[in-house]
Amino acid sequence: MDPKELKKAAAQEALQLVESGMRLGVGTGSTADEFTKLLGAKVQAGFEVQAVTTSIKTEKLCIEVGVKTFTLDELPELDLTIDGADELDQDLQLIKGGGGALLREKIVAQASKEMVVIADASKVVDPLGAFPLPIEVVPFGLKATELEIAKISKELGLSGPVVIRKNEDGSDFVTDGGHFILDASFGRISDAKQLNEQLNLIPGVVETGLFIDIATKAVIAAPDGVKIMTK
Ligand code: 5RP
């Protein structure tokens, strides 16, 4: 089955969870884009929702499809966030940030009563870590931050290349918040909670792509149908 169709199927199912008048966090990435487009079509038909987006890219798409956007300062408490993920495990712990929006995604998800992940079944893994873990860092003192990350990961028994994310033209990838991203290929992350806590103690680390105990539900699309995962 076409991966795009699976993303659309998950997005369509998640749309049923959105109630009229909700304050909604809207995610970033190709799966979240499918959701945003479907939401736009529903809004065009008269459905009302107030959206807070997780990236400038998603904000542009919302405007394009007619979904009204607000800042998180205007709506600091949200009912629901719908977003994609790069990986999720059976406990609904996630790796996010493949699209570089992890910081805003985590802030928006944390501000929401519920976070629902939409993904195709290939994203469900055990354990997390085949997908390189995005770590958002400040540009100042990058080398020192890299050394700290290497030290902590070694202490936790993790190893693998940690590389700065680049754009296609070879320039450094810069997030919406003006930070860099390091992608850490650890392979297997046996204790994601501990790794997240330890990495977040490094002063140069802004946030990690590990979403621990944030997602409340996942809508997973496979060729044989859509399944719901809960905690
Ligand atoms: C962006 C993200 C995305 O949700 C994640 O990368 C999944 O994207 P896609 O739906 O395109 O596979 O975390 O920062």
mmCIF file of C-alpha atoms and ligand atoms in Angstrom:
data_model
loop_
_atom_site.group_PDB
_atom_site.id
_atom_site.type_symbol
_atom_site.label_atom_id
_atom_site.label_comp_id
_atom_site.label_asym_id
_atom_site.label_seq_id
_atom_site.Cartn_x
_atom_site.Cartn_y
_atom_site.Cartn_z
ATOM 1 C CA MET A 1 0.000 0.000 0.000
ATOM 2 C CA ASP A 2 1.173 3.503 -0.864
ATOM 3 C CA PRO A 3 2.769 5.065 2.293
ATOM 4 C CA LYS A 4 0.879 8.299 1.582
ATOM 5 C CA GLU A 5 -2.419 6.404 1.733
ATOM 6 C CA LEU A 6 -1.459 4.967 5.139
ATOM 7 C CA LYS A 7 -0.597 8.441 6.456
ATOM 8 C CA LYS A 8 -3.923 9.708 5.151
ATOM 9 C CA ALA A 9 -5.792 6.800 6.778
ATOM 10 C CA ALA A 10 -4.227 7.552 10.180
ATOM 11 C CA ALA A 11 -4.957 11.263 9.751
ATOM 12 C CA GLN A 12 -8.568 10.592 8.759
ATOM 13 C CA GLU A 13 -9.127 8.423 11.839
ATOM 14 C CA ALA A 14 -7.524 11.018 14.131
ATOM 15 C CA LEU A 15 -9.754 13.718 12.677
ATOM 16 C CA GLN A 16 -12.703 11.929 14.337
ATOM 17 C CA LEU A 17 -11.154 12.820 17.706
ATOM 18 C CA VAL A 18 -11.329 16.550 17.012
ATOM 19 C CA GLU A 19 -14.468 18.164 18.393
ATOM 20 C CA SER A 20 -15.991 21.448 17.305
ATOM 21 C CA GLY A 21 -14.520 24.453 19.121
ATOM 22 C CA MET A 22 -11.387 22.605 20.266
ATOM 23 C CA ARG A 23 -8.062 24.336 20.830
ATOM 24 C CA LEU A 24 -5.854 22.122 18.741
ATOM 25 C CA GLY A 25 -2.087 21.627 18.459
ATOM 26 C CA VAL A 26 -1.169 20.817 14.864
ATOM 27 C CA GLY A 27 1.993 18.818 14.191
ATOM 28 C CA THR A 28 4.747 18.921 11.606
ATOM 29 C CA GLY A 29 5.824 16.404 8.959
ATOM 30 C CA SER A 30 4.296 14.555 6.041
ATOM 31 C CA THR A 31 1.759 12.640 8.173
ATOM 32 C CA ALA A 32 0.740 15.758 10.085
ATOM 33 C CA ASP A 33 0.397 17.545 6.727
ATOM 34 C CA GLU A 34 -2.193 14.967 5.635
ATOM 35 C CA PHE A 35 -4.090 15.691 8.846
ATOM 36 C CA THR A 36 -3.886 19.471 8.305
ATOM 37 C CA LYS A 37 -5.246 19.168 4.777
ATOM 38 C CA LEU A 38 -8.186 17.033 5.944
ATOM 39 C CA LEU A 39 -8.814 19.455 8.802
ATOM 40 C CA GLY A 40 -8.795 22.327 6.297
ATOM 41 C CA ALA A 41 -11.456 20.604 4.209
ATOM 42 C CA LYS A 42 -13.605 20.127 7.325
ATOM 43 C CA VAL A 43 -13.164 23.779 8.322
ATOM 44 C CA GLN A 44 -14.203 24.852 4.811
ATOM 45 C CA ALA A 45 -17.404 22.887 5.421
ATOM 46 C CA GLY A 46 -18.166 24.924 8.562
ATOM 47 C CA PHE A 47 -16.271 23.104 11.348
ATOM 48 C CA GLU A 48 -14.692 25.426 13.916
ATOM 49 C CA VAL A 49 -11.310 24.912 15.487
ATOM 50 C CA GLN A 50 -8.541 27.086 16.919
ATOM 51 C CA ALA A 51 -5.106 25.853 15.872
ATOM 52 C CA VAL A 52 -1.674 26.343 17.394
ATOM 53 C CA THR A 53 1.016 25.127 15.017
ATOM 54 C CA THR A 54 4.298 23.387 15.817
ATOM 55 C CA SER A 55 6.358 25.005 13.051
ATOM 56 C CA ILE A 56 6.396 27.874 10.605
ATOM 57 C CA LYS A 57 5.905 25.297 7.823
ATOM 58 C CA THR A 58 2.704 23.986 9.410
ATOM 59 C CA GLU A 59 1.486 27.514 10.066
ATOM 60 C CA LYS A 60 1.845 28.267 6.343
ATOM 61 C CA LEU A 61 -0.063 25.095 5.448
ATOM 62 C CA CYS A 62 -2.847 25.936 7.916
ATOM 63 C CA ILE A 63 -3.236 29.386 6.383
ATOM 64 C CA GLU A 64 -3.240 27.831 2.896
ATOM 65 C CA VAL A 65 -6.050 25.381 3.749
ATOM 66 C CA GLY A 66 -8.079 27.890 5.754
ATOM 67 C CA VAL A 67 -7.401 26.772 9.345
ATOM 68 C CA LYS A 68 -7.267 29.733 11.705
ATOM 69 C CA THR A 69 -4.006 29.859 13.703
ATOM 70 C CA PHE A 70 -3.146 31.347 17.075
ATOM 71 C CA THR A 71 0.087 31.629 19.005
ATOM 72 C CA LEU A 72 0.652 29.450 22.044
ATOM 73 C CA ASP A 73 0.709 32.660 24.087
ATOM 74 C CA GLU A 74 -2.809 33.405 22.882
ATOM 75 C CA LEU A 75 -3.921 29.840 23.650
ATOM 76 C CA PRO A 76 -1.536 28.453 26.291
ATOM 77 C CA GLU A 77 -3.805 25.516 27.166
ATOM 78 C CA LEU A 78 -4.824 23.153 24.406
ATOM 79 C CA ASP A 79 -7.364 20.346 24.302
ATOM 80 C CA LEU A 80 -5.571 18.064 21.903
ATOM 81 C CA THR A 81 -2.442 17.850 19.756
ATOM 82 C CA ILE A 82 -2.217 15.619 16.702
ATOM 83 C CA ASP A 83 1.308 14.988 15.422
ATOM 84 C CA GLY A 84 3.462 12.415 13.645
ATOM 85 C CA ALA A 85 6.500 10.592 15.018
ATOM 86 C CA ASP A 86 9.695 9.078 13.696
ATOM 87 C CA GLU A 87 9.437 6.118 16.069
ATOM 88 C CA LEU A 88 7.158 4.965 18.858
ATOM 89 C CA ASP A 89 7.251 1.984 21.194
ATOM 90 C CA GLN A 90 4.457 0.038 22.891
ATOM 91 C CA ASP A 91 4.542 2.441 25.876
ATOM 92 C CA LEU A 92 3.968 5.383 23.524
ATOM 93 C CA GLN A 93 7.437 6.806 24.110
ATOM 94 C CA LEU A 94 8.530 8.594 20.959
ATOM 95 C CA ILE A 95 11.413 9.814 18.899
ATOM 96 C CA LYS A 96 10.474 12.999 17.086
ATOM 97 C CA GLY A 97 12.336 15.744 15.279
ATOM 98 C CA GLY A 98 13.034 14.197 11.893
ATOM 99 C CA GLY A 99 11.487 17.341 10.458
ATOM 100 C CA GLY A 100 13.421 19.541 12.872
ATOM 101 C CA ALA A 101 10.419 20.831 14.803
ATOM 102 C CA LEU A 102 10.946 18.868 18.032
ATOM 103 C CA LEU A 103 11.178 21.827 20.399
ATOM 104 C CA ARG A 104 7.941 23.499 19.384
ATOM 105 C CA GLU A 105 6.324 20.079 19.026
ATOM 106 C CA LYS A 106 7.233 19.184 22.597
ATOM 107 C CA ILE A 107 6.129 22.544 24.020
ATOM 108 C CA VAL A 108 2.794 22.342 22.194
ATOM 109 C CA ALA A 109 2.221 18.677 23.133
ATOM 110 C CA GLN A 110 3.050 19.396 26.765
ATOM 111 C CA ALA A 111 0.523 22.249 26.761
ATOM 112 C CA SER A 112 -2.201 19.855 25.588
ATOM 113 C CA LYS A 113 -4.504 17.672 27.649
ATOM 114 C CA GLU A 114 -3.931 14.893 25.113
ATOM 115 C CA MET A 115 -1.352 14.137 22.437
ATOM 116 C CA VAL A 116 -2.336 11.713 19.718
ATOM 117 C CA VAL A 117 0.338 10.317 17.398
ATOM 118 C CA ILE A 118 -0.527 9.496 13.817
ATOM 119 C CA ALA A 119 1.767 7.142 11.931
ATOM 120 C CA ASP A 120 2.010 4.125 9.711
ATOM 121 C CA ALA A 121 2.869 0.793 11.308
ATOM 122 C CA SER A 122 6.537 0.951 10.237
ATOM 123 C CA LYS A 123 7.097 3.583 12.934
ATOM 124 C CA VAL A 124 6.258 1.170 15.780
ATOM 125 C CA VAL A 125 9.560 -0.261 17.086
ATOM 126 C CA ASP A 126 11.086 -2.012 20.073
ATOM 127 C CA PRO A 127 13.269 -0.503 21.424
ATOM 128 C CA LEU A 128 13.577 3.083 20.190
ATOM 129 C CA GLY A 129 16.797 4.120 18.498
ATOM 130 C CA ALA A 130 17.088 2.819 14.941
ATOM 131 C CA PHE A 131 16.067 6.323 13.871
ATOM 132 C CA PRO A 132 18.849 8.794 14.757
ATOM 133 C CA LEU A 133 17.836 10.766 17.846
ATOM 134 C CA PRO A 134 17.539 14.497 17.091
ATOM 135 C CA ILE A 135 19.039 16.695 19.817
ATOM 136 C CA GLU A 136 18.431 20.445 19.507
ATOM 137 C CA VAL A 137 21.453 22.460 20.661
ATOM 138 C CA VAL A 138 22.479 26.107 20.826
ATOM 139 C CA PRO A 139 25.148 27.096 18.273
ATOM 140 C CA PHE A 140 27.363 28.623 20.997
ATOM 141 C CA GLY A 141 29.887 26.100 22.273
ATOM 142 C CA LEU A 142 28.800 23.386 19.863
ATOM 143 C CA LYS A 143 32.018 21.370 20.226
ATOM 144 C CA ALA A 144 31.808 21.443 24.032
ATOM 145 C CA THR A 145 28.180 20.290 23.856
ATOM 146 C CA GLU A 146 29.154 17.481 21.472
ATOM 147 C CA LEU A 147 31.836 16.315 23.927
ATOM 148 C CA GLU A 148 29.313 16.340 26.797
ATOM 149 C CA ILE A 149 26.847 14.308 24.731
ATOM 150 C CA ALA A 150 29.614 11.782 23.906
ATOM 151 C CA LYS A 151 30.547 11.554 27.606
ATOM 152 C CA ILE A 152 26.974 10.998 28.791
ATOM 153 C CA SER A 153 26.108 8.511 26.084
ATOM 154 C CA LYS A 154 29.266 6.501 26.889
ATOM 155 C CA GLU A 155 28.326 6.440 30.578
ATOM 156 C CA LEU A 156 24.928 5.048 29.571
ATOM 157 C CA GLY A 157 26.527 2.394 27.379
ATOM 158 C CA LEU A 158 25.485 4.030 24.122
ATOM 159 C CA SER A 159 27.694 4.643 21.122
ATOM 160 C CA GLY A 160 27.426 5.749 17.533
ATOM 161 C CA PRO A 161 28.006 8.784 15.366
ATOM 162 C CA VAL A 162 26.524 12.121 16.424
ATOM 163 C CA VAL A 163 26.413 14.436 13.415
ATOM 164 C CA ILE A 164 25.245 17.974 12.856
ATOM 165 C CA ARG A 165 22.212 18.144 10.567
ATOM 166 C CA LYS A 166 22.793 19.782 7.204
ATOM 167 C CA ASN A 167 20.499 21.108 4.509
ATOM 168 C CA GLU A 168 20.706 19.675 1.002
ATOM 169 C CA ASP A 169 22.999 22.544 -0.057
ATOM 170 C CA GLY A 170 25.467 21.655 2.718
ATOM 171 C CA SER A 171 24.600 24.578 5.005
ATOM 172 C CA ASP A 172 23.752 23.961 8.652
ATOM 173 C CA PHE A 173 20.099 23.172 9.326
ATOM 174 C CA VAL A 174 18.678 25.857 11.625
ATOM 175 C CA THR A 175 15.445 25.274 13.561
ATOM 176 C CA ASP A 176 12.558 27.734 13.861
ATOM 177 C CA GLY A 177 14.101 28.680 17.231
ATOM 178 C CA GLY A 178 17.514 29.468 15.678
ATOM 179 C CA HIS A 179 19.249 26.330 16.992
ATOM 180 C CA PHE A 180 21.218 23.459 15.436
ATOM 181 C CA ILE A 181 20.295 19.774 15.486
ATOM 182 C CA LEU A 182 22.651 16.895 16.257
ATOM 183 C CA ASP A 183 21.448 13.498 15.038
ATOM 184 C CA ALA A 184 22.676 10.719 17.323
ATOM 185 C CA SER A 185 22.733 7.216 15.830
ATOM 186 C CA PHE A 186 22.750 5.153 19.019
ATOM 187 C CA GLY A 187 21.062 2.123 17.461
ATOM 188 C CA ARG A 188 19.224 0.812 20.525
ATOM 189 C CA ILE A 189 18.041 3.008 23.372
ATOM 190 C CA SER A 190 17.170 0.687 26.250
ATOM 191 C CA ASP A 191 16.356 3.439 28.776
ATOM 192 C CA ALA A 192 14.905 6.372 26.868
ATOM 193 C CA LYS A 193 13.741 8.169 30.013
ATOM 194 C CA GLN A 194 17.200 8.165 31.567
ATOM 195 C CA LEU A 195 18.853 9.275 28.325
ATOM 196 C CA ASN A 196 16.381 12.134 27.942
ATOM 197 C CA GLU A 197 16.964 13.286 31.519
ATOM 198 C CA GLN A 198 20.753 13.105 31.247
ATOM 199 C CA LEU A 199 20.939 14.900 27.895
ATOM 200 C CA ASN A 200 18.686 17.663 29.176
ATOM 201 C CA LEU A 201 21.186 18.360 31.989
ATOM 202 C CA ILE A 202 23.757 19.553 29.428
ATOM 203 C CA PRO A 203 23.578 23.374 29.298
ATOM 204 C CA GLY A 204 23.987 23.535 25.506
ATOM 205 C CA VAL A 205 21.152 21.076 24.901
ATOM 206 C CA VAL A 206 17.854 22.838 24.310
ATOM 207 C CA GLU A 207 15.704 19.701 24.047
ATOM 208 C CA THR A 208 15.823 16.134 22.826
ATOM 209 C CA GLY A 209 13.529 14.335 20.405
ATOM 210 C CA LEU A 210 12.604 11.811 23.094
ATOM 211 C CA PHE A 211 8.977 12.394 24.067
ATOM 212 C CA ILE A 212 8.608 10.558 27.361
ATOM 213 C CA ASP A 213 5.146 10.079 28.869
ATOM 214 C CA ILE A 214 3.665 12.783 26.635
ATOM 215 C CA ALA A 215 1.637 10.886 24.018
ATOM 216 C CA THR A 216 -1.659 9.504 25.278
ATOM 217 C CA LYS A 217 -2.807 7.622 22.190
ATOM 218 C CA ALA A 218 -1.517 6.552 18.767
ATOM 219 C CA VAL A 219 -3.482 5.984 15.586
ATOM 220 C CA ILE A 220 -1.495 3.476 13.551
ATOM 221 C CA ALA A 221 -2.339 2.693 9.936
ATOM 222 C CA ALA A 222 -1.356 -0.642 8.395
ATOM 223 C CA PRO A 223 -2.450 -2.219 5.089
ATOM 224 C CA ASP A 224 -4.957 -4.360 7.048
ATOM 225 C CA GLY A 225 -6.559 -1.418 8.817
ATOM 226 C CA VAL A 226 -6.143 1.314 11.416
ATOM 227 C CA LYS A 227 -5.391 0.407 15.037
ATOM 228 C CA ILE A 228 -5.482 2.522 18.169
ATOM 229 C CA MET A 229 -2.718 2.207 20.758
ATOM 230 C CA THR A 230 -3.287 3.551 24.254
ATOM 231 C CA LYS A 231 -1.226 3.624 27.445
HETATM 232 C C1 5RP B 1 8.967 16.669 12.802
HETATM 233 C C2 5RP B 1 8.551 15.374 13.374
HETATM 234 C C3 5RP B 1 7.658 14.521 12.552
HETATM 235 O O1 5RP B 1 6.492 14.286 13.247
HETATM 236 C C4 5RP B 1 8.347 13.235 12.269
HETATM 237 O O2 5RP B 1 9.589 13.540 11.653
HETATM 238 C C5 5RP B 1 7.520 12.322 11.386
HETATM 239 O O3 5RP B 1 7.416 12.867 10.122
HETATM 240 P P1 5RP B 1 6.706 12.107 8.939
HETATM 241 O O4 5RP B 1 5.260 12.088 9.259
HETATM 242 O O5 5RP B 1 7.023 12.940 7.719
HETATM 243 O O6 5RP B 1 7.306 10.730 8.858
HETATM 244 O O7 5RP B 1 8.879 15.012 14.479
HETATM 245 O O8 5RP B 1 9.867 17.328 13.641
#
